PDB file of C-alpha atoms and ligand atoms in Angstrom:
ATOM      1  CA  UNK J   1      18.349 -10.790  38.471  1.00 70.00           C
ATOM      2  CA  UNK J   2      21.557  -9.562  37.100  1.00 83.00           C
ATOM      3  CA  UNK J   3      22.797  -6.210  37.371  1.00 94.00           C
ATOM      4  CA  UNK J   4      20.568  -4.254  35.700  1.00 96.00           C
ATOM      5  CA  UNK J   5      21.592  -2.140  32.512  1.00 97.00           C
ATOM      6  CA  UNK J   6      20.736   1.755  32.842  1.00 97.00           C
ATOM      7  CA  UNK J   7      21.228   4.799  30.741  1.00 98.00           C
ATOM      8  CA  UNK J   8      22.697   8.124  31.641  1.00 98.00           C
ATOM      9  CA  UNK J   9      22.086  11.407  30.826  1.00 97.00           C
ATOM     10  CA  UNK J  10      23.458  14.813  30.956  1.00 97.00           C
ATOM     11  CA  UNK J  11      21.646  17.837  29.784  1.00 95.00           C
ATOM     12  CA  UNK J  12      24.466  20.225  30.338  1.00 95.00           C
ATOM     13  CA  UNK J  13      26.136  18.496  27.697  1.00 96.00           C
ATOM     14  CA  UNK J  14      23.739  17.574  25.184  1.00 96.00           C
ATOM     15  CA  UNK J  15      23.246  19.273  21.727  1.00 95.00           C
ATOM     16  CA  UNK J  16      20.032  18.935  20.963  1.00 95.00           C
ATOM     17  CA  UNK J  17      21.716  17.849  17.588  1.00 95.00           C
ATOM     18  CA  UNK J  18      19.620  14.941  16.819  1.00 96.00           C
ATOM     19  CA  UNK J  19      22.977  12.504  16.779  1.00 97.00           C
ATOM     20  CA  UNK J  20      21.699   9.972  18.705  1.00 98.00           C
ATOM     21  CA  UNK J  21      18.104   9.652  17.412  1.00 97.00           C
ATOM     22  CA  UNK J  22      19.881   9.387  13.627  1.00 97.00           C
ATOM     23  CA  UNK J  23      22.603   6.739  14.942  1.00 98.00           C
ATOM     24  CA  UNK J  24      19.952   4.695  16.308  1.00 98.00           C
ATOM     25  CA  UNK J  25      17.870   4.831  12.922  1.00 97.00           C
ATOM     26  CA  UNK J  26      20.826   3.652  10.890  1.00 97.00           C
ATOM     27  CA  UNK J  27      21.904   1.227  13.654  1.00 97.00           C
ATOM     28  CA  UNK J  28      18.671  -0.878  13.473  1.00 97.00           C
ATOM     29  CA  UNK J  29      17.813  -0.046   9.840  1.00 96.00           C
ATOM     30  CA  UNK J  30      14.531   2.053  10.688  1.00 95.00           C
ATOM     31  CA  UNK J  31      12.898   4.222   7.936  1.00 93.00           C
ATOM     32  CA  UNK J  32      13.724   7.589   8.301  1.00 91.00           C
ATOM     33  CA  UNK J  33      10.151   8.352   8.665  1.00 92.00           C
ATOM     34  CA  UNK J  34       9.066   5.926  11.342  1.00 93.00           C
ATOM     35  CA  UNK J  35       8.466   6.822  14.666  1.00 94.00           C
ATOM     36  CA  UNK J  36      11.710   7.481  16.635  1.00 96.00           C
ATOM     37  CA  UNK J  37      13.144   4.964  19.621  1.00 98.00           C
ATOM     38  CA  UNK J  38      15.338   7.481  20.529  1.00 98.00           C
ATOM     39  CA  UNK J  39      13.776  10.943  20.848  1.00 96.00           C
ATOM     40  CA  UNK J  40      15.456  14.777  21.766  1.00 96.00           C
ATOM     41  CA  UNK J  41      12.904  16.668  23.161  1.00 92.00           C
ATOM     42  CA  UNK J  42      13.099  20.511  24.555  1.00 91.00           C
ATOM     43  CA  UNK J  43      11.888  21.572  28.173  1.00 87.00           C
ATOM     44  CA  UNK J  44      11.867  25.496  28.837  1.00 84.00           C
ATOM     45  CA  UNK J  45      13.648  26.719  31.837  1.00 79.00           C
ATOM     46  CA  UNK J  46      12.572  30.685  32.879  1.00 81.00           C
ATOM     47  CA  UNK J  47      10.274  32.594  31.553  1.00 82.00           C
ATOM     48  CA  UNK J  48      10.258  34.498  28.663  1.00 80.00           C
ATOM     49  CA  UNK J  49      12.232  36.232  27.552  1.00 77.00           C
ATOM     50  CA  UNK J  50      14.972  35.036  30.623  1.00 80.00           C
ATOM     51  CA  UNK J  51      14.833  31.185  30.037  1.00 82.00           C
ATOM     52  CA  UNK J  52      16.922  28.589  27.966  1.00 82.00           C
ATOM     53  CA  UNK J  53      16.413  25.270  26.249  1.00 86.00           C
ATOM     54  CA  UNK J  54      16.753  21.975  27.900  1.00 90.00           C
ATOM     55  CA  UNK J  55      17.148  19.210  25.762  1.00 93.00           C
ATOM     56  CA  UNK J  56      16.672  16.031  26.741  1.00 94.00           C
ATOM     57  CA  UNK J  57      16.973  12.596  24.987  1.00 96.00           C
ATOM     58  CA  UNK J  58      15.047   9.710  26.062  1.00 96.00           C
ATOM     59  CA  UNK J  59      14.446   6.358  24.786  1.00 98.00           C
ATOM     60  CA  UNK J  60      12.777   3.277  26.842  1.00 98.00           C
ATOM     61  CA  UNK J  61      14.206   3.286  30.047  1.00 97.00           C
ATOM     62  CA  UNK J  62      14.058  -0.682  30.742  1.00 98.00           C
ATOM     63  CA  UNK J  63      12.429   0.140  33.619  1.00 97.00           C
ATOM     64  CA  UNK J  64      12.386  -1.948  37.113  1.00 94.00           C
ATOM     65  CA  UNK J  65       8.787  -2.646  37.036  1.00 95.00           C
ATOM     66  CA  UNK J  66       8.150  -2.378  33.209  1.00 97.00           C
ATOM     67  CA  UNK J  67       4.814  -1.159  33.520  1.00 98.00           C
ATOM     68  CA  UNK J  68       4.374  -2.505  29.717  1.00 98.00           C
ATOM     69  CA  UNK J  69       5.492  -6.185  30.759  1.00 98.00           C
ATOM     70  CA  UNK J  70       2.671  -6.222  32.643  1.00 98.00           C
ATOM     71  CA  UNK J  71       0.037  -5.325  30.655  1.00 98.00           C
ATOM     72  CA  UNK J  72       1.010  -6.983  27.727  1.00 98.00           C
ATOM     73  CA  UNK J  73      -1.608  -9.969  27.240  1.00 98.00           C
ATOM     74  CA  UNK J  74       0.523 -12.345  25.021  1.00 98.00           C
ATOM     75  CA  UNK J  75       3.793 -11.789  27.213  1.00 98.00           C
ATOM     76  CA  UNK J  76       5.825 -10.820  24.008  1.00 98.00           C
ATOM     77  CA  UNK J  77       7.529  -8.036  26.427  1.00 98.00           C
ATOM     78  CA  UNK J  78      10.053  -9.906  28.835  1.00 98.00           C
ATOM     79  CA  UNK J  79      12.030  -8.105  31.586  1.00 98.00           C
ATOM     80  CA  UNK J  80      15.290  -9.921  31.272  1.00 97.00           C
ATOM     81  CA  UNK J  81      16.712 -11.310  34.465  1.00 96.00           C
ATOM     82  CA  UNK J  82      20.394 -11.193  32.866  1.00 96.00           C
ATOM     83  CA  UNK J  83      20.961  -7.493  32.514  1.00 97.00           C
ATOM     84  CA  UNK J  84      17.283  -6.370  32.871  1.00 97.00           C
ATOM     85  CA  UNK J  85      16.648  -5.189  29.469  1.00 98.00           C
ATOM     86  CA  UNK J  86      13.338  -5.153  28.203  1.00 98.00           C
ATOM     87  CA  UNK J  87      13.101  -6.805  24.945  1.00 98.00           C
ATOM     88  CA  UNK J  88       9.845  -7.335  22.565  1.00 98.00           C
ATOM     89  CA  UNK J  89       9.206 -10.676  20.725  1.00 98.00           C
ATOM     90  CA  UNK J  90       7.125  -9.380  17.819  1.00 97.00           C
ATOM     91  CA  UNK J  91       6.309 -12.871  16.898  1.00 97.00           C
ATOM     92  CA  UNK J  92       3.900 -12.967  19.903  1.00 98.00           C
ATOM     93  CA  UNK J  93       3.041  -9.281  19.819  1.00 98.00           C
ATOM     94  CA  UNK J  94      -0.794  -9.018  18.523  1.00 98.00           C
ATOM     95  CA  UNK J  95      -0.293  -5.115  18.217  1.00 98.00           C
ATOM     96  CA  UNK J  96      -3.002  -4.013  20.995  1.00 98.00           C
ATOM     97  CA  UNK J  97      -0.764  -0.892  22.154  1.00 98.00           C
ATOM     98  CA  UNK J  98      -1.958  -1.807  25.577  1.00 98.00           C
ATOM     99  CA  UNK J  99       2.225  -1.461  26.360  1.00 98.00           C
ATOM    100  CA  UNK J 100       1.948   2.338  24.839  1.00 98.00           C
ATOM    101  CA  UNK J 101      -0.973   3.453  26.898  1.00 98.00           C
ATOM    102  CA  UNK J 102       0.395   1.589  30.152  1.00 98.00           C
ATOM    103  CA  UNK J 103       4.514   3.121  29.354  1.00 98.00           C
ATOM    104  CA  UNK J 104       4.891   6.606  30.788  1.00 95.00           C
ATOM    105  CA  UNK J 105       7.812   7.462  28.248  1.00 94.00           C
ATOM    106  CA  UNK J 106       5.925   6.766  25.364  1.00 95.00           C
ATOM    107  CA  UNK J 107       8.844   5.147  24.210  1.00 97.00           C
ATOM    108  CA  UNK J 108       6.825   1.781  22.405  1.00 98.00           C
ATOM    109  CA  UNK J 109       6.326   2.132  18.552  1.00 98.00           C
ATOM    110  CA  UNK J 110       4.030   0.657  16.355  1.00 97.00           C
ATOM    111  CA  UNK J 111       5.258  -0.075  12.351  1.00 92.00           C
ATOM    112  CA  UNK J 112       3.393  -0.457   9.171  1.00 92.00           C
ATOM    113  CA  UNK J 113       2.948  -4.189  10.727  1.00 94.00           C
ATOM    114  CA  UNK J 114       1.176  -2.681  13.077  1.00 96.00           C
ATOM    115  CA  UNK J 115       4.118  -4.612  15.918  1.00 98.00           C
ATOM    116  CA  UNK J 116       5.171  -2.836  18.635  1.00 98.00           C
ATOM    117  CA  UNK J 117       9.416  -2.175  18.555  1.00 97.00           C
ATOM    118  CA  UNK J 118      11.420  -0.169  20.728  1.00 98.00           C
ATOM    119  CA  UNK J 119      14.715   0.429  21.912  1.00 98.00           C
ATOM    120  CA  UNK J 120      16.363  -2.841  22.886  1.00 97.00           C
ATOM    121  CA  UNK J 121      19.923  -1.153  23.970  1.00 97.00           C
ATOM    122  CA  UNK J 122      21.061  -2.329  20.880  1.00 97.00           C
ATOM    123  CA  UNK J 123      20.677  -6.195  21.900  1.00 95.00           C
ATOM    124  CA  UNK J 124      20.526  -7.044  18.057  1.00 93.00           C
ATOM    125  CA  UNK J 125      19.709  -5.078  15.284  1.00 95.00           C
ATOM    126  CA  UNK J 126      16.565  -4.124  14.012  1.00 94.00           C
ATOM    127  CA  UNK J 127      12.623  -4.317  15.413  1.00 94.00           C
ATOM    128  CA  UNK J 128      12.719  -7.488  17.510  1.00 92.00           C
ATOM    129  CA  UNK J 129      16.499  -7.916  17.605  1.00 93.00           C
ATOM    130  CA  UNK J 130      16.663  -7.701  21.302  1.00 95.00           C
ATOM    131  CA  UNK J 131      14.223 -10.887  21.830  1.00 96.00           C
ATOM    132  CA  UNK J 132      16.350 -14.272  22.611  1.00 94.00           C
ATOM    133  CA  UNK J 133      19.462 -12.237  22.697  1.00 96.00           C
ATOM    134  CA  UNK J 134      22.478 -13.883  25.073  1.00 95.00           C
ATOM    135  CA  UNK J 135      23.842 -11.146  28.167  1.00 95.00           C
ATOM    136  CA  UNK J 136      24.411  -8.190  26.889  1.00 95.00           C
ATOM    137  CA  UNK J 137      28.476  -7.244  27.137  1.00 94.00           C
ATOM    138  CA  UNK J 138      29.875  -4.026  27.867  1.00 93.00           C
ATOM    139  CA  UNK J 139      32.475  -2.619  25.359  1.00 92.00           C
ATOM    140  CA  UNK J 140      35.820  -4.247  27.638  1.00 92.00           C
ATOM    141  CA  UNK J 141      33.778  -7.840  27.633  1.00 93.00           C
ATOM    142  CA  UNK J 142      33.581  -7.287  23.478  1.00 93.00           C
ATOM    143  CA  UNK J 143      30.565  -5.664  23.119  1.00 93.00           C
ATOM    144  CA  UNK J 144      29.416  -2.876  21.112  1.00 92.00           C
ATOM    145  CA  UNK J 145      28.589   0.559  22.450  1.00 96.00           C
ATOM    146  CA  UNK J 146      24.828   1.637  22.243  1.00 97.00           C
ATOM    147  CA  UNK J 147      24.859   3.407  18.995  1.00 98.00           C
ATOM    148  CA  UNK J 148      23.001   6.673  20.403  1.00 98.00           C
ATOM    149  CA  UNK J 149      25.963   6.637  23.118  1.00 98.00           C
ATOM    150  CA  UNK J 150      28.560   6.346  20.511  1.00 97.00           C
ATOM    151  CA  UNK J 151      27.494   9.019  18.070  1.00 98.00           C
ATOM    152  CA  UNK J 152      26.684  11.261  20.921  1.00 97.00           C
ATOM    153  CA  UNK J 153      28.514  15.032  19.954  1.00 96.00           C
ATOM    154  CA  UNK J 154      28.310  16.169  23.545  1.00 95.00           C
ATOM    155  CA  UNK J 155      29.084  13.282  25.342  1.00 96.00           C
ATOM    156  CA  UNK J 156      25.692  13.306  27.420  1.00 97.00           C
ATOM    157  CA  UNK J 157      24.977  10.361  26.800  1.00 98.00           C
ATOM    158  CA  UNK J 158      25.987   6.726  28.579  1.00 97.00           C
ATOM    159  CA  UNK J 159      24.892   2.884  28.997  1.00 98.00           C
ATOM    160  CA  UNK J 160      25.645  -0.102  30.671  1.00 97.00           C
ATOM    161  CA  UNK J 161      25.144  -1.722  34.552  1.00 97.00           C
ATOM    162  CA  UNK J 162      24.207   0.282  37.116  1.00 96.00           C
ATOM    163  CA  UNK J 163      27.576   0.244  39.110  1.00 96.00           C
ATOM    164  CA  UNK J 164      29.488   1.689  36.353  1.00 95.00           C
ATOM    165  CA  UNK J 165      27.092   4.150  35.170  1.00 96.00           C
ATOM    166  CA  UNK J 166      26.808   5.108  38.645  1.00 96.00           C
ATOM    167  CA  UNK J 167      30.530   4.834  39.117  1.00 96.00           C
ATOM    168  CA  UNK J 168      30.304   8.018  36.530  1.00 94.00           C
ATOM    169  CA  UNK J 169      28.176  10.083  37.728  1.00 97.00           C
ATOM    170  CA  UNK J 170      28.279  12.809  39.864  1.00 96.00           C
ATOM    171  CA  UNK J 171      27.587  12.671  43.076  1.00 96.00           C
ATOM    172  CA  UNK J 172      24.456  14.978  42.868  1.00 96.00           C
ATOM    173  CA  UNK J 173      23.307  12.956  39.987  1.00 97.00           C
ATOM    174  CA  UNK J 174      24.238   9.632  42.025  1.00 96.00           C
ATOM    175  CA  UNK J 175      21.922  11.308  44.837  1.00 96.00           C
ATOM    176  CA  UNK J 176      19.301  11.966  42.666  1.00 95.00           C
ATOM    177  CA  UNK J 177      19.071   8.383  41.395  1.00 96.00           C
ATOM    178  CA  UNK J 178      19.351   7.280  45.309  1.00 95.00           C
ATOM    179  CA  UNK J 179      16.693   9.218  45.698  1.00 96.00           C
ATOM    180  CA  UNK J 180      14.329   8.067  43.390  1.00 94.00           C
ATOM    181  CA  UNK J 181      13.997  10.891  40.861  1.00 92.00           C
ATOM    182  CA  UNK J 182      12.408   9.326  37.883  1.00 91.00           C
ATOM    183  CA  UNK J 183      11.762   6.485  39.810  1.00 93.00           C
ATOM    184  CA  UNK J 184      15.513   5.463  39.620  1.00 92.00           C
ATOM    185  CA  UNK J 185      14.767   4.239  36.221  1.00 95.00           C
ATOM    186  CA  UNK J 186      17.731   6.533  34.327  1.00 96.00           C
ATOM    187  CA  UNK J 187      20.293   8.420  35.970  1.00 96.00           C
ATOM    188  CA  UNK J 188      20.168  12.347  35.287  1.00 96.00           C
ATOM    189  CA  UNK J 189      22.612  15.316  35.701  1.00 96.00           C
ATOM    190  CA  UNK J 190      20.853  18.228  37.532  1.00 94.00           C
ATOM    191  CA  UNK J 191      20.606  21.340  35.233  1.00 90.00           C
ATOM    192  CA  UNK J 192      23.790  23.397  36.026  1.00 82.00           C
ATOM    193  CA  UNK J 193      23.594  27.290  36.399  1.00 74.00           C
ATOM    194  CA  UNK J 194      25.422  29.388  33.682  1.00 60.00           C
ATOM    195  CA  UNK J 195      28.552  29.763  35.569  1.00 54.00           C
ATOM    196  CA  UNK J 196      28.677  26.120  36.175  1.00 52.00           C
ATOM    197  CA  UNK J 197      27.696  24.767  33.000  1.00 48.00           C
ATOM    198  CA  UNK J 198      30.620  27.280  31.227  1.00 50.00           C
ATOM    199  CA  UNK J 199      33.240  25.545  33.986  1.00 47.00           C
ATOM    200  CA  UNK J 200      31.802  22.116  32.428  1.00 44.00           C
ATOM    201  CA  UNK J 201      32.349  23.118  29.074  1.00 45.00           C
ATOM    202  CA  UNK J 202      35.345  24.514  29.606  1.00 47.00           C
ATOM    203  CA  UNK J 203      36.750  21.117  31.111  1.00 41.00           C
ATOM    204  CA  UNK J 204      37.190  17.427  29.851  1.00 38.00           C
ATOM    205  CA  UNK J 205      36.248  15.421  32.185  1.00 35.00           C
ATOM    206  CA  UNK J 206      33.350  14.619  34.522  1.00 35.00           C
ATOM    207  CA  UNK J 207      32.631  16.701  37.058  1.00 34.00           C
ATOM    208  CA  UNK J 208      33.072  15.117  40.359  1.00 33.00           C
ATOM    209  CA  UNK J 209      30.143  16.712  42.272  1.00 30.00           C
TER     210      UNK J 209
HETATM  211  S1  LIG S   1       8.504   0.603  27.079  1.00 91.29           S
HETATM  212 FE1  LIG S   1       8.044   2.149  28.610  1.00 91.29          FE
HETATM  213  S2  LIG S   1       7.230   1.028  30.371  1.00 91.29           S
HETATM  214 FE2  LIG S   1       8.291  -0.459  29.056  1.00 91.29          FE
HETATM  215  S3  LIG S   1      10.366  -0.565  29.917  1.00 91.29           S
HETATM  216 FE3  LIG S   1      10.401   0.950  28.249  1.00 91.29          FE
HETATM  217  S4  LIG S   1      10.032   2.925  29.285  1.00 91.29           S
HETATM  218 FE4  LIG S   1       9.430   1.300  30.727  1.00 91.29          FE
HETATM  219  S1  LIG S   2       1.180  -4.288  21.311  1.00 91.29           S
HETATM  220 FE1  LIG S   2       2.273  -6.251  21.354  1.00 91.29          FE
HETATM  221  S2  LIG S   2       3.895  -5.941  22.851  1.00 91.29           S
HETATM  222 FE2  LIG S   2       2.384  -4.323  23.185  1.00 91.29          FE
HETATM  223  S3  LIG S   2       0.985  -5.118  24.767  1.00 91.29           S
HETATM  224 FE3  LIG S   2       0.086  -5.628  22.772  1.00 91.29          FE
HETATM  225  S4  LIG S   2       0.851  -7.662  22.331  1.00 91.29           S
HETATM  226 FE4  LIG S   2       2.162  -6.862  23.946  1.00 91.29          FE
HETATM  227  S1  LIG S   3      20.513   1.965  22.893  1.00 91.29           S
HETATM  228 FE1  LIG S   3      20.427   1.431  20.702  1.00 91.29          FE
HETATM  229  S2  LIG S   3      18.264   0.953  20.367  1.00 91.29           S
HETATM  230 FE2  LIG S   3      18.348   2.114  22.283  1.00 91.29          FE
HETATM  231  S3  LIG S   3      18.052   4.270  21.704  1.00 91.29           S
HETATM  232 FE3  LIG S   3      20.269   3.868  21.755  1.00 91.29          FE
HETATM  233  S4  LIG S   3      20.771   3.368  19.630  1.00 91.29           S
HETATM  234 FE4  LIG S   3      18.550   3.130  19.846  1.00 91.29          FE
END
């Protein structure tokens, strides 16, 4: 396989604004009532009344094993060996959600047609743009940025192969990936305390560690 495509994520920086769920609705064309490929959801850290809100945004994660690839009885769901995106041909796709009960994100989504469509790392444009797709390209081979990472407010968010994304990171958040945390599927920030998080907002760039 290629070198695989990943997302990153930092909750220090992120929002909880919505920007990235709304870019990626008016990237592919999706109603503004269908369900979401990009989603921001809110973990509580602390108890009442000392905690804070975490947001986090999460979309498919293209996952190593694709747990929906392999459950998926038409093989509409392909794990590409380019870049190791997972794309969807909905002209195989019978609609069975056995890919939503097997994914652990809940990131498939099932239309009006009743077709499964997901994030595709914006491999194409709309439900099923992803499928038969050439390599994807970062932005300095002539690509286009993911549209969640380019309308992303805070920053948080980031895309392409592994080594760069990784080259980004910090090195607790490299760690954590080494490590396995969410089965190395996405590489996350840890949560910073106060102090910390101020020094990050404070700053403009990455921190290193
Ligand atoms: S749909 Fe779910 S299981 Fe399939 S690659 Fe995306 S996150 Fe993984
Ligand atoms: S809903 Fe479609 S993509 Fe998902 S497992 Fe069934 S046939 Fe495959
Ligand atoms: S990479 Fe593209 S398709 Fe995937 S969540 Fe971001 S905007 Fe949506």
């Amino acid at each position: 396989m290629g070198e695989q495509w990943m997302f990153y994520f930092d909750p220090n920086r992120c929002l909880g604004c919505q920007a990235c769920s709304v870019a990626c609705k008016v990237r592919h064309g999706r109603d503004p009532d269908a369900d979401e490929w990009r989603t921001v959801h809110h973990l509580r850290r602390g108890e009442y009344p000392d905690f804070e809100d975490v947001p986090i945004s999460m979309s498919c994660m293209h996952c190593h094993d694709a747990p929906c690839e392999k459950v998926c009885p038409p093989n509409a769901i392909e794990k590409r060996e380019e870049d190791g995106i997972v794309t969807v041909d909905r002209d195989r796709c019978i609609g069975c959600h056995y890919c939503g009960w097997a994914c652990p994100y809940g990131a498939p989504t099932y239309g009006d047609d009743g077709l499964m469509s997901k994030c595709n790392l914006c491999l194409g444009e709309g439900p099923g743009g992803g499928a038969g797709q050439p390599e994807r390209k970062t932005p300095e081979e002539g690509g286009s940025t993911p549209a969640c990472v380019d309308n992303c407010v805070g920053e948080a968010l980031k895309a392409g192969p592994q080594s760069e994304v990784m080259a980004e990171a910090s090195r607790a958040a490299a760690e954590r990936f080494e490590n396995g945390v969410y089965d190395g599927r996405v590489i996350v920030e840890p949560v910073r305390e106060d102090d910390e998080a101020d020094a990050l907002a404070d700053g403009d760039g990455w921190l290193d560690g």
